[in-house]
Each structure stands twice: as C-alpha cells, then as structure tokens.
Amino acid sequence: MDAMPEGDTVWLTAHRLHAALAGRVLTRFDLRVPRFATADLTGRAVLDVTPRGKHLLTRFEGGLTLHSHLRMDGSWRVYDTGARWDGGPAHQIRAILGNAERTAVGYRLPVVELLRTADEEQAVGHLGPDLLGPDWDPAKAVANLLADPARPLGEALLDQRNLAGIGNVYKSELAFLARVTPWLPVGELPAGIPERLVATAQRLLEANKQRFDRRTMTSGRNPSQKLYVYGREGRPCPRCGTPVRKADQGDGSRERPTYWCPRCQTGPAA
Ligand SMILES: [Zn+2]
C-alpha cells in the first residue's frame, strides 16, 4: 500500500516531534545536507513543532526554524536517546535533533532547510488553507478549488495552493465519495458538491490524524476495508460492484496512480 504522507500523517508526525522536543534544550543537532552541515543549534530549546499542510516547521529559540517536508517516502522517527535507530541506513539520515531524553531522526527528507522564523512564509506562504490548521477556511478552499473551472478535480485537489493536506490516496477516495471521476473539470461539479467535498476532506483528515498507519475512510463498518477505491483495482466497487479501475493522472510533472469506479462515478476518465 502506498504510504505517501498526507496531511494526517504529517500532523501526527508533528505531534510526536513536538512531544519529544518542545520545551527541551537540544544536546544534539546535525543536519546532513551540504548547505547546513555546519549549523549547530545545540544549547537552544525547541519551541514547537507545527504542521503546515504537508510541511513541518520546527522552531527554535533565537528565531530559527527548521523546515522539512516528507514528500514521497521521508519520515521522522523518535527514539529514546541512546536507543538503536531503525528507520533506514545511515546514509539516508538527513537530520538529527536530540535532547537528554529523546532523539528525532529524519530519514530521506527531500527538503531540509534552516530559515529565520520570520521568513517561514517564504517556504510555506504559497499554501492554501490548511485542512488541519488553525486557519482552516472552507469557503476560501472551495473558491480556490473552483478558480480554474477547466481543471480536472484530481489535479485541483492535489494542488497545495488550493488547500493544503490532500495527497493521492485522499484524492481518489474523495472523488469516489462525491460520485465523480477525478478527471471531471471542477467547473462541472454539481451544485453543492464542492462544499461537501471540502467538508468531507477535513472531516476524514481530522478523524485520521491520530491513527498512524490505520487510516480509514469507511467509518469502520467493515474493518477489513479501510479504503473505497484506492489500491483496489479490479475489485468490486463497494457501492455498485463494478470492478474498480486504475489509471495514471498527471499534471505534466508527474503521474499518480488514480482509482475510480467507471459506473457510479460520472465524468470523463483516463
Ligand atoms: Zn461503483
């Protein structure tokens, strides 16, 4: 199963990092990226760890922020200081933040940069309303989603400038719940559907943010089935029994596996 981090996973990661690091003084600080390899923040306290869409912001005393992003397969692991690390080979480690009790190790992080806290907006200011953030604004998210009427729904949902936190799994699941294909231009969504779609996205991410690796869209009626269509190619649609189909949907830069029911989801298909 695709474990690509989405907003709920990033939220939980931030929650765990915050619990391990916030309010404690760093005894270890090691960024294994060339640009920041000499940065040393040991002796400073971590103030907080905040998720912003799929970005993580770790703020330190002295007005500095570590910006990281998990993208496809990055992860942060938290260990008791002194315990063995098991998140992957040492050469995949990009960041280590430790205090006397706990040590956080960032593996395969494609984005690791140290910024002035005052400059955080340069890194994440392009994001739309954060589905799990204190600034969540459903009306703005809907307006952003519909801003380009010809754009396929799946692309518009993944564009973090519209709303922040949806990844590829949620994209397919949300289109299924809205009974439209991910290729339907957003301008052709039936009345009321964009608002419901955005509300459903927020509700599912909120419900799943505490359930690491146990994400479920299906309200637990059948515990063995946690997803409606994602990853279920050829298996029966839970609504109408038609075999679920899979195709790639791209935005020109990369193609993403996309799942839908060709019978009960209306709109164009791949
Ligand atoms: Zn169906």
PDB file of C-alpha atoms and ligand atoms in Angstrom:
ATOM      1  CA  MET A   1       0.000   0.000   0.000  1.00  0.00           C
ATOM      2  CA  ASP A   2       1.185   3.427  -0.882  1.00  0.00           C
ATOM      3  CA  ALA A   3       2.344   5.120   2.304  1.00  0.00           C
ATOM      4  CA  MET A   4       2.815   8.545   0.806  1.00  0.00           C
ATOM      5  CA  PRO A   5       2.471  11.028   3.650  1.00  0.00           C
ATOM      6  CA  GLU A   6      -0.659  13.142   3.518  1.00  0.00           C
ATOM      7  CA  GLY A   7      -1.859  15.842   5.842  1.00  0.00           C
ATOM      8  CA  ASP A   8      -2.988  13.452   8.558  1.00  0.00           C
ATOM      9  CA  THR A   9       0.373  11.663   8.666  1.00  0.00           C
ATOM     10  CA  VAL A  10       2.281  14.939   8.737  1.00  0.00           C
ATOM     11  CA  TRP A  11       0.045  16.216  11.523  1.00  0.00           C
ATOM     12  CA  LEU A  12       0.758  13.141  13.643  1.00  0.00           C
ATOM     13  CA  THR A  13       4.474  13.354  12.905  1.00  0.00           C
ATOM     14  CA  ALA A  14       4.488  16.975  14.079  1.00  0.00           C
ATOM     15  CA  HIS A  15       2.539  15.959  17.185  1.00  0.00           C
ATOM     16  CA  ARG A  16       5.109  13.286  18.069  1.00  0.00           C
ATOM     17  CA  LEU A  17       8.076  15.555  17.375  1.00  0.00           C
ATOM     18  CA  HIS A  18       6.509  18.281  19.484  1.00  0.00           C
ATOM     19  CA  ALA A  19       6.005  15.871  22.403  1.00  0.00           C
ATOM     20  CA  ALA A  20       9.624  14.715  22.176  1.00  0.00           C
ATOM     21  CA  LEU A  21      11.362  18.036  21.608  1.00  0.00           C
ATOM     22  CA  ALA A  22       9.350  21.099  22.604  1.00  0.00           C
ATOM     23  CA  GLY A  23      10.449  22.869  25.752  1.00  0.00           C
ATOM     24  CA  ARG A  24      13.711  20.907  25.900  1.00  0.00           C
ATOM     25  CA  VAL A  25      17.247  22.000  25.163  1.00  0.00           C
ATOM     26  CA  LEU A  26      18.983  20.391  22.215  1.00  0.00           C
ATOM     27  CA  THR A  27      22.017  18.324  23.091  1.00  0.00           C
ATOM     28  CA  ARG A  28      22.419  17.117  19.541  1.00  0.00           C
ATOM     29  CA  PHE A  29      21.826  18.936  16.260  1.00  0.00           C
ATOM     30  CA  ASP A  30      23.030  17.554  12.989  1.00  0.00           C
ATOM     31  CA  LEU A  31      21.757  18.460   9.522  1.00  0.00           C
ATOM     32  CA  ARG A  32      23.259  16.168   6.896  1.00  0.00           C
ATOM     33  CA  VAL A  33      22.635  18.369   3.925  1.00  0.00           C
ATOM     34  CA  PRO A  34      25.570  20.297   2.429  1.00  0.00           C
ATOM     35  CA  ARG A  35      24.108  23.749   2.832  1.00  0.00           C
ATOM     36  CA  PHE A  36      23.512  23.444   6.580  1.00  0.00           C
ATOM     37  CA  ALA A  37      26.081  20.835   7.570  1.00  0.00           C
ATOM     38  CA  THR A  38      27.894  23.277   9.842  1.00  0.00           C
ATOM     39  CA  ALA A  39      24.809  24.687  11.560  1.00  0.00           C
ATOM     40  CA  ASP A  40      24.830  23.950  15.281  1.00  0.00           C
ATOM     41  CA  LEU A  41      21.860  24.766  17.481  1.00  0.00           C
ATOM     42  CA  THR A  42      22.856  22.660  20.488  1.00  0.00           C
ATOM     43  CA  GLY A  43      22.144  24.531  23.705  1.00  0.00           C
ATOM     44  CA  ARG A  44      18.963  26.076  22.291  1.00  0.00           C
ATOM     45  CA  ALA A  45      15.475  24.989  23.259  1.00  0.00           C
ATOM     46  CA  VAL A  46      12.920  23.783  20.731  1.00  0.00           C
ATOM     47  CA  LEU A  47       9.839  25.991  20.992  1.00  0.00           C
ATOM     48  CA  ASP A  48       7.333  23.985  18.979  1.00  0.00           C
ATOM     49  CA  VAL A  49       6.797  21.697  16.008  1.00  0.00           C
ATOM     50  CA  THR A  50       3.937  22.733  13.758  1.00  0.00           C
ATOM     51  CA  PRO A  51       2.484  21.057  10.662  1.00  0.00           C
ATOM     52  CA  ARG A  52       1.567  23.275   7.765  1.00  0.00           C
ATOM     53  CA  GLY A  53      -0.195  21.242   5.105  1.00  0.00           C
ATOM     54  CA  LYS A  54       2.406  18.601   4.313  1.00  0.00           C
ATOM     55  CA  HIS A  55       5.292  20.722   5.635  1.00  0.00           C
ATOM     56  CA  LEU A  56       6.828  20.555   9.102  1.00  0.00           C
ATOM     57  CA  LEU A  57       8.139  23.626  10.915  1.00  0.00           C
ATOM     58  CA  THR A  58      10.375  23.077  13.964  1.00  0.00           C
ATOM     59  CA  ARG A  59      11.021  26.368  15.726  1.00  0.00           C
ATOM     60  CA  PHE A  60      13.998  27.105  17.954  1.00  0.00           C
ATOM     61  CA  GLU A  61      14.997  29.767  20.426  1.00  0.00           C
ATOM     62  CA  GLY A  62      16.717  32.602  18.675  1.00  0.00           C
ATOM     63  CA  GLY A  63      14.246  32.980  15.823  1.00  0.00           C
ATOM     64  CA  LEU A  64      15.220  29.999  13.691  1.00  0.00           C
ATOM     65  CA  THR A  65      13.005  27.375  12.048  1.00  0.00           C
ATOM     66  CA  LEU A  66      13.848  24.021  10.526  1.00  0.00           C
ATOM     67  CA  HIS A  67      11.597  23.463   7.516  1.00  0.00           C
ATOM     68  CA  SER A  68      11.236  19.847   6.403  1.00  0.00           C
ATOM     69  CA  HIS A  69       8.977  18.003   4.003  1.00  0.00           C
ATOM     70  CA  LEU A  70       8.388  14.252   3.788  1.00  0.00           C
ATOM     71  CA  ARG A  71       7.287  14.223   0.127  1.00  0.00           C
ATOM     72  CA  MET A  72       7.115  10.588  -1.075  1.00  0.00           C
ATOM     73  CA  ASP A  73       8.976   8.477   1.456  1.00  0.00           C
ATOM     74  CA  GLY A  74      10.587  10.726   4.032  1.00  0.00           C
ATOM     75  CA  SER A  75       9.913  10.119   7.696  1.00  0.00           C
ATOM     76  CA  TRP A  76      10.800  11.388  11.135  1.00  0.00           C
ATOM     77  CA  ARG A  77      11.346   8.751  13.810  1.00  0.00           C
ATOM     78  CA  VAL A  78      11.546   9.441  17.531  1.00  0.00           C
ATOM     79  CA  TYR A  79      13.705   7.285  19.815  1.00  0.00           C
ATOM     80  CA  ASP A  80      14.770   7.242  23.434  1.00  0.00           C
ATOM     81  CA  THR A  81      18.167   8.876  23.414  1.00  0.00           C
ATOM     82  CA  GLY A  82      20.744   6.102  23.263  1.00  0.00           C
ATOM     83  CA  ALA A  83      18.366   3.562  21.732  1.00  0.00           C
ATOM     84  CA  ARG A  84      19.117   1.959  18.390  1.00  0.00           C
ATOM     85  CA  TRP A  85      17.758   3.699  15.274  1.00  0.00           C
ATOM     86  CA  ASP A  86      15.935   1.591  12.730  1.00  0.00           C
ATOM     87  CA  GLY A  87      14.486   3.969  10.163  1.00  0.00           C
ATOM     88  CA  GLY A  88      16.895   3.024   7.390  1.00  0.00           C
ATOM     89  CA  PRO A  89      20.597   3.007   6.526  1.00  0.00           C
ATOM     90  CA  ALA A  90      22.703   5.816   7.990  1.00  0.00           C
ATOM     91  CA  HIS A  91      23.279   7.435   4.602  1.00  0.00           C
ATOM     92  CA  GLN A  92      19.529   8.167   4.396  1.00  0.00           C
ATOM     93  CA  ILE A  93      19.605  10.297   7.553  1.00  0.00           C
ATOM     94  CA  ARG A  94      19.135  13.986   6.804  1.00  0.00           C
ATOM     95  CA  ALA A  95      18.579  15.457  10.264  1.00  0.00           C
ATOM     96  CA  ILE A  96      19.087  14.592  13.934  1.00  0.00           C
ATOM     97  CA  LEU A  97      17.571  16.635  16.754  1.00  0.00           C
ATOM     98  CA  GLY A  98      18.169  15.276  20.237  1.00  0.00           C
ATOM     99  CA  ASN A  99      17.820  16.142  23.891  1.00  0.00           C
ATOM    100  CA  ALA A 100      18.725  14.204  27.022  1.00  0.00           C
ATOM    101  CA  GLU A 101      15.634  12.009  26.796  1.00  0.00           C
ATOM    102  CA  ARG A 102      14.539  11.798  23.175  1.00  0.00           C
ATOM    103  CA  THR A 103      16.148  11.903  19.755  1.00  0.00           C
ATOM    104  CA  ALA A 104      14.342  12.618  16.490  1.00  0.00           C
ATOM    105  CA  VAL A 105      15.908  11.286  13.302  1.00  0.00           C
ATOM    106  CA  GLY A 106      14.765  12.447   9.868  1.00  0.00           C
ATOM    107  CA  TYR A 107      15.185   9.880   7.093  1.00  0.00           C
ATOM    108  CA  ARG A 108      15.074  10.538   3.330  1.00  0.00           C
ATOM    109  CA  LEU A 109      13.755  14.069   3.786  1.00  0.00           C
ATOM    110  CA  PRO A 110      13.851  15.774   0.380  1.00  0.00           C
ATOM    111  CA  VAL A 111      13.551  19.207   1.974  1.00  0.00           C
ATOM    112  CA  VAL A 112      15.670  20.226   4.974  1.00  0.00           C
ATOM    113  CA  GLU A 113      16.379  23.896   5.381  1.00  0.00           C
ATOM    114  CA  LEU A 114      17.098  26.267   8.197  1.00  0.00           C
ATOM    115  CA  LEU A 115      15.278  29.591   7.952  1.00  0.00           C
ATOM    116  CA  ARG A 116      14.682  32.626  10.052  1.00  0.00           C
ATOM    117  CA  THR A 117      11.302  32.108  11.696  1.00  0.00           C
ATOM    118  CA  ALA A 118      10.343  35.494  10.291  1.00  0.00           C
ATOM    119  CA  ASP A 119      10.879  34.055   6.806  1.00  0.00           C
ATOM    120  CA  GLU A 120       8.690  30.956   7.175  1.00  0.00           C
ATOM    121  CA  GLU A 121       6.111  32.395   4.827  1.00  0.00           C
ATOM    122  CA  GLN A 122       8.656  32.252   2.018  1.00  0.00           C
ATOM    123  CA  ALA A 123       8.725  28.478   2.458  1.00  0.00           C
ATOM    124  CA  VAL A 124       5.050  27.769   3.093  1.00  0.00           C
ATOM    125  CA  GLY A 125       3.209  31.004   2.326  1.00  0.00           C
ATOM    126  CA  HIS A 126       2.090  29.659  -1.041  1.00  0.00           C
ATOM    127  CA  LEU A 127      -0.128  27.076   0.651  1.00  0.00           C
ATOM    128  CA  GLY A 128      -3.885  27.363   0.618  1.00  0.00           C
ATOM    129  CA  PRO A 129      -5.986  26.910   3.765  1.00  0.00           C
ATOM    130  CA  ASP A 130      -4.600  24.068   5.864  1.00  0.00           C
ATOM    131  CA  LEU A 131      -7.172  21.304   6.347  1.00  0.00           C
ATOM    132  CA  LEU A 132      -5.784  20.604   9.824  1.00  0.00           C
ATOM    133  CA  GLY A 133      -4.574  24.095  10.649  1.00  0.00           C
ATOM    134  CA  PRO A 134      -5.901  26.801  12.926  1.00  0.00           C
ATOM    135  CA  ASP A 135      -6.513  28.952   9.841  1.00  0.00           C
ATOM    136  CA  TRP A 136      -8.796  26.414   8.129  1.00  0.00           C
ATOM    137  CA  ASP A 137     -11.173  28.333   5.891  1.00  0.00           C
ATOM    138  CA  PRO A 138     -13.562  26.096   3.911  1.00  0.00           C
ATOM    139  CA  ALA A 139     -15.053  28.939   1.876  1.00  0.00           C
ATOM    140  CA  LYS A 140     -11.605  30.011   0.703  1.00  0.00           C
ATOM    141  CA  ALA A 141     -10.686  26.403  -0.073  1.00  0.00           C
ATOM    142  CA  VAL A 142     -13.808  25.996  -2.216  1.00  0.00           C
ATOM    143  CA  ALA A 143     -13.136  29.273  -4.021  1.00  0.00           C
ATOM    144  CA  ASN A 144      -9.550  28.203  -4.711  1.00  0.00           C
ATOM    145  CA  LEU A 145     -10.639  24.775  -5.963  1.00  0.00           C
ATOM    146  CA  LEU A 146     -13.075  26.313  -8.429  1.00  0.00           C
ATOM    147  CA  ALA A 147     -10.804  29.132  -9.580  1.00  0.00           C
ATOM    148  CA  ASP A 148      -9.795  27.276 -12.735  1.00  0.00           C
ATOM    149  CA  PRO A 149     -13.058  25.668 -13.991  1.00  0.00           C
ATOM    150  CA  ALA A 150     -11.400  23.550 -16.679  1.00  0.00           C
ATOM    151  CA  ARG A 151      -9.004  21.889 -14.291  1.00  0.00           C
ATOM    152  CA  PRO A 152      -9.623  18.195 -13.517  1.00  0.00           C
ATOM    153  CA  LEU A 153     -10.806  17.640  -9.962  1.00  0.00           C
ATOM    154  CA  GLY A 154      -7.926  15.322  -9.061  1.00  0.00           C
ATOM    155  CA  GLU A 155      -5.319  17.887 -10.032  1.00  0.00           C
ATOM    156  CA  ALA A 156      -7.125  20.700  -8.254  1.00  0.00           C
ATOM    157  CA  LEU A 157      -7.356  18.638  -5.037  1.00  0.00           C
ATOM    158  CA  LEU A 158      -3.643  17.831  -5.063  1.00  0.00           C
ATOM    159  CA  ASP A 159      -2.595  21.430  -5.665  1.00  0.00           C
ATOM    160  CA  GLN A 160      -1.485  22.542  -2.208  1.00  0.00           C
ATOM    161  CA  ARG A 161      -2.023  26.185  -3.211  1.00  0.00           C
ATOM    162  CA  ASN A 162      -5.769  25.490  -3.274  1.00  0.00           C
ATOM    163  CA  LEU A 163      -5.982  23.687   0.038  1.00  0.00           C
ATOM    164  CA  ALA A 164      -3.169  22.042   1.955  1.00  0.00           C
ATOM    165  CA  GLY A 165      -3.078  18.452   3.131  1.00  0.00           C
ATOM    166  CA  ILE A 166      -4.607  16.229   0.435  1.00  0.00           C
ATOM    167  CA  GLY A 167      -2.442  13.576  -1.188  1.00  0.00           C
ATOM    168  CA  ASN A 168      -3.011  10.854  -3.706  1.00  0.00           C
ATOM    169  CA  VAL A 169      -4.986   8.438  -1.527  1.00  0.00           C
ATOM    170  CA  TYR A 170      -7.436  11.089  -0.415  1.00  0.00           C
ATOM    171  CA  LYS A 171      -7.776  12.362  -3.982  1.00  0.00           C
ATOM    172  CA  SER A 172      -9.217   9.058  -5.249  1.00  0.00           C
ATOM    173  CA  GLU A 173     -11.335   8.487  -2.148  1.00  0.00           C
ATOM    174  CA  LEU A 174     -12.867  11.954  -2.190  1.00  0.00           C
ATOM    175  CA  ALA A 175     -13.789  11.724  -5.857  1.00  0.00           C
ATOM    176  CA  PHE A 176     -15.458   8.377  -5.127  1.00  0.00           C
ATOM    177  CA  LEU A 177     -17.451   9.845  -2.256  1.00  0.00           C
ATOM    178  CA  ALA A 178     -18.516  12.745  -4.485  1.00  0.00           C
ATOM    179  CA  ARG A 179     -19.564  10.248  -7.216  1.00  0.00           C
ATOM    180  CA  VAL A 180     -17.491  11.988  -9.878  1.00  0.00           C
ATOM    181  CA  THR A 181     -14.302  10.939 -11.633  1.00  0.00           C
ATOM    182  CA  PRO A 182     -11.008  12.650 -10.820  1.00  0.00           C
ATOM    183  CA  TRP A 183     -10.937  13.874 -14.441  1.00  0.00           C
ATOM    184  CA  LEU A 184     -14.148  15.879 -14.189  1.00  0.00           C
ATOM    185  CA  PRO A 185     -13.415  19.582 -14.682  1.00  0.00           C
ATOM    186  CA  VAL A 186     -14.120  21.324 -11.381  1.00  0.00           C
ATOM    187  CA  GLY A 187     -16.421  23.771 -13.172  1.00  0.00           C
ATOM    188  CA  GLU A 188     -18.732  20.832 -13.933  1.00  0.00           C
ATOM    189  CA  LEU A 189     -19.144  19.642 -10.349  1.00  0.00           C
ATOM    190  CA  PRO A 190     -22.837  19.590  -9.397  1.00  0.00           C
ATOM    191  CA  ALA A 191     -24.075  22.369  -7.140  1.00  0.00           C
ATOM    192  CA  GLY A 192     -23.206  21.853  -3.503  1.00  0.00           C
ATOM    193  CA  ILE A 193     -20.630  19.145  -4.215  1.00  0.00           C
ATOM    194  CA  PRO A 194     -17.504  21.315  -3.870  1.00  0.00           C
ATOM    195  CA  GLU A 195     -18.596  22.417  -0.398  1.00  0.00           C
ATOM    196  CA  ARG A 196     -19.383  18.827   0.635  1.00  0.00           C
ATOM    197  CA  LEU A 197     -16.136  17.561  -0.816  1.00  0.00           C
ATOM    198  CA  VAL A 198     -14.078  20.063   1.136  1.00  0.00           C
ATOM    199  CA  ALA A 199     -16.019  19.370   4.341  1.00  0.00           C
ATOM    200  CA  THR A 200     -15.542  15.619   3.881  1.00  0.00           C
ATOM    201  CA  ALA A 201     -11.810  16.064   3.271  1.00  0.00           C
ATOM    202  CA  GLN A 202     -11.469  17.999   6.504  1.00  0.00           C
ATOM    203  CA  ARG A 203     -13.542  15.511   8.487  1.00  0.00           C
ATOM    204  CA  LEU A 204     -11.577  12.486   7.228  1.00  0.00           C
ATOM    205  CA  LEU A 205      -8.182  14.069   7.782  1.00  0.00           C
ATOM    206  CA  GLU A 206      -9.246  15.171  11.247  1.00  0.00           C
ATOM    207  CA  ALA A 207     -10.533  11.672  12.082  1.00  0.00           C
ATOM    208  CA  ASN A 208      -7.385  10.007  10.756  1.00  0.00           C
ATOM    209  CA  LYS A 209      -4.741  12.301  12.147  1.00  0.00           C
ATOM    210  CA  GLN A 210      -4.358  10.286  15.368  1.00  0.00           C
ATOM    211  CA  ARG A 211      -4.429   6.895  13.633  1.00  0.00           C
ATOM    212  CA  PHE A 212      -0.962   6.404  12.266  1.00  0.00           C
ATOM    213  CA  ASP A 213      -0.871   3.681   9.575  1.00  0.00           C
ATOM    214  CA  ARG A 214      -4.510   2.923  10.292  1.00  0.00           C
ATOM    215  CA  ARG A 215      -6.070   5.497   8.025  1.00  0.00           C
ATOM    216  CA  THR A 216      -9.664   4.675   7.245  1.00  0.00           C
ATOM    217  CA  MET A 217     -12.216   6.385   5.053  1.00  0.00           C
ATOM    218  CA  THR A 218     -15.051   3.973   5.554  1.00  0.00           C
ATOM    219  CA  SER A 219     -16.239   4.634   9.120  1.00  0.00           C
ATOM    220  CA  GLY A 220     -15.272   1.140  10.186  1.00  0.00           C
ATOM    221  CA  ARG A 221     -18.387  -0.698   9.038  1.00  0.00           C
ATOM    222  CA  ASN A 222     -16.153  -3.359   7.581  1.00  0.00           C
ATOM    223  CA  PRO A 223     -12.812  -3.268   9.398  1.00  0.00           C
ATOM    224  CA  SER A 224     -11.028  -5.170   6.628  1.00  0.00           C
ATOM    225  CA  GLN A 225     -11.933  -2.468   4.134  1.00  0.00           C
ATOM    226  CA  LYS A 226     -10.441   0.885   5.012  1.00  0.00           C
ATOM    227  CA  LEU A 227     -10.425   2.432   1.547  1.00  0.00           C
ATOM    228  CA  TYR A 228     -13.224   2.554  -1.017  1.00  0.00           C
ATOM    229  CA  VAL A 229     -11.297   2.511  -4.262  1.00  0.00           C
ATOM    230  CA  TYR A 230      -7.647   3.410  -3.664  1.00  0.00           C
ATOM    231  CA  GLY A 231      -5.416   0.373  -4.248  1.00  0.00           C
ATOM    232  CA  ARG A 232      -8.435  -1.798  -5.151  1.00  0.00           C
ATOM    233  CA  GLU A 233      -8.004  -2.181  -8.905  1.00  0.00           C
ATOM    234  CA  GLY A 234     -10.201  -4.949 -10.309  1.00  0.00           C
ATOM    235  CA  ARG A 235     -12.044  -5.466  -7.027  1.00  0.00           C
ATOM    236  CA  PRO A 236     -15.744  -4.682  -6.723  1.00  0.00           C
ATOM    237  CA  CYS A 237     -16.856  -1.121  -6.111  1.00  0.00           C
ATOM    238  CA  PRO A 238     -18.320  -1.061  -2.593  1.00  0.00           C
ATOM    239  CA  ARG A 239     -21.302   0.877  -3.935  1.00  0.00           C
ATOM    240  CA  CYS A 240     -22.246  -0.922  -7.165  1.00  0.00           C
ATOM    241  CA  GLY A 241     -19.968  -3.945  -7.523  1.00  0.00           C
ATOM    242  CA  THR A 242     -18.367  -2.832 -10.793  1.00  0.00           C
ATOM    243  CA  PRO A 243     -14.621  -3.593 -10.895  1.00  0.00           C
ATOM    244  CA  VAL A 244     -12.584  -0.589  -9.769  1.00  0.00           C
ATOM    245  CA  ARG A 245     -10.266   0.807 -12.412  1.00  0.00           C
ATOM    246  CA  LYS A 246      -6.811   2.318 -12.163  1.00  0.00           C
ATOM    247  CA  ALA A 247      -5.015   4.808 -14.401  1.00  0.00           C
ATOM    248  CA  ASP A 248      -2.375   7.454 -14.015  1.00  0.00           C
ATOM    249  CA  GLN A 249      -3.381  11.049 -13.663  1.00  0.00           C
ATOM    250  CA  GLY A 250      -0.695  13.647 -14.164  1.00  0.00           C
ATOM    251  CA  ASP A 251      -0.291  17.351 -14.034  1.00  0.00           C
ATOM    252  CA  GLY A 252       2.542  17.345 -16.576  1.00  0.00           C
ATOM    253  CA  SER A 253       5.238  16.915 -13.916  1.00  0.00           C
ATOM    254  CA  ARG A 254       4.373  13.528 -12.504  1.00  0.00           C
ATOM    255  CA  GLU A 255       1.837  10.781 -12.919  1.00  0.00           C
ATOM    256  CA  ARG A 256      -0.089   9.459  -9.950  1.00  0.00           C
ATOM    257  CA  PRO A 257      -1.970   6.169  -9.698  1.00  0.00           C
ATOM    258  CA  THR A 258      -5.656   7.008  -9.602  1.00  0.00           C
ATOM    259  CA  TYR A 259      -8.596   4.721  -8.826  1.00  0.00           C
ATOM    260  CA  TRP A 260     -12.265   5.082  -9.638  1.00  0.00           C
ATOM    261  CA  CYS A 261     -15.479   3.216 -10.356  1.00  0.00           C
ATOM    262  CA  PRO A 262     -16.394   3.587 -14.049  1.00  0.00           C
ATOM    263  CA  ARG A 263     -20.085   3.049 -13.289  1.00  0.00           C
ATOM    264  CA  CYS A 264     -21.108   5.126 -10.294  1.00  0.00           C
ATOM    265  CA  GLN A 265     -18.627   7.988 -10.696  1.00  0.00           C
ATOM    266  CA  THR A 266     -19.658  10.275 -13.517  1.00  0.00           C
ATOM    267  CA  GLY A 267     -17.354  12.308 -15.708  1.00  0.00           C
ATOM    268  CA  PRO A 268     -14.531  11.705 -18.150  1.00  0.00           C
ATOM    269  CA  ALA A 269     -11.940   9.004 -17.462  1.00  0.00           C
ATOM    270  CA  ALA A 270      -8.345   8.388 -18.445  1.00  0.00           C
TER     271      ALA A 270
HETATM  272 ZN    ZN B   1     -19.497   1.901  -8.348  1.00  0.00          ZN
END
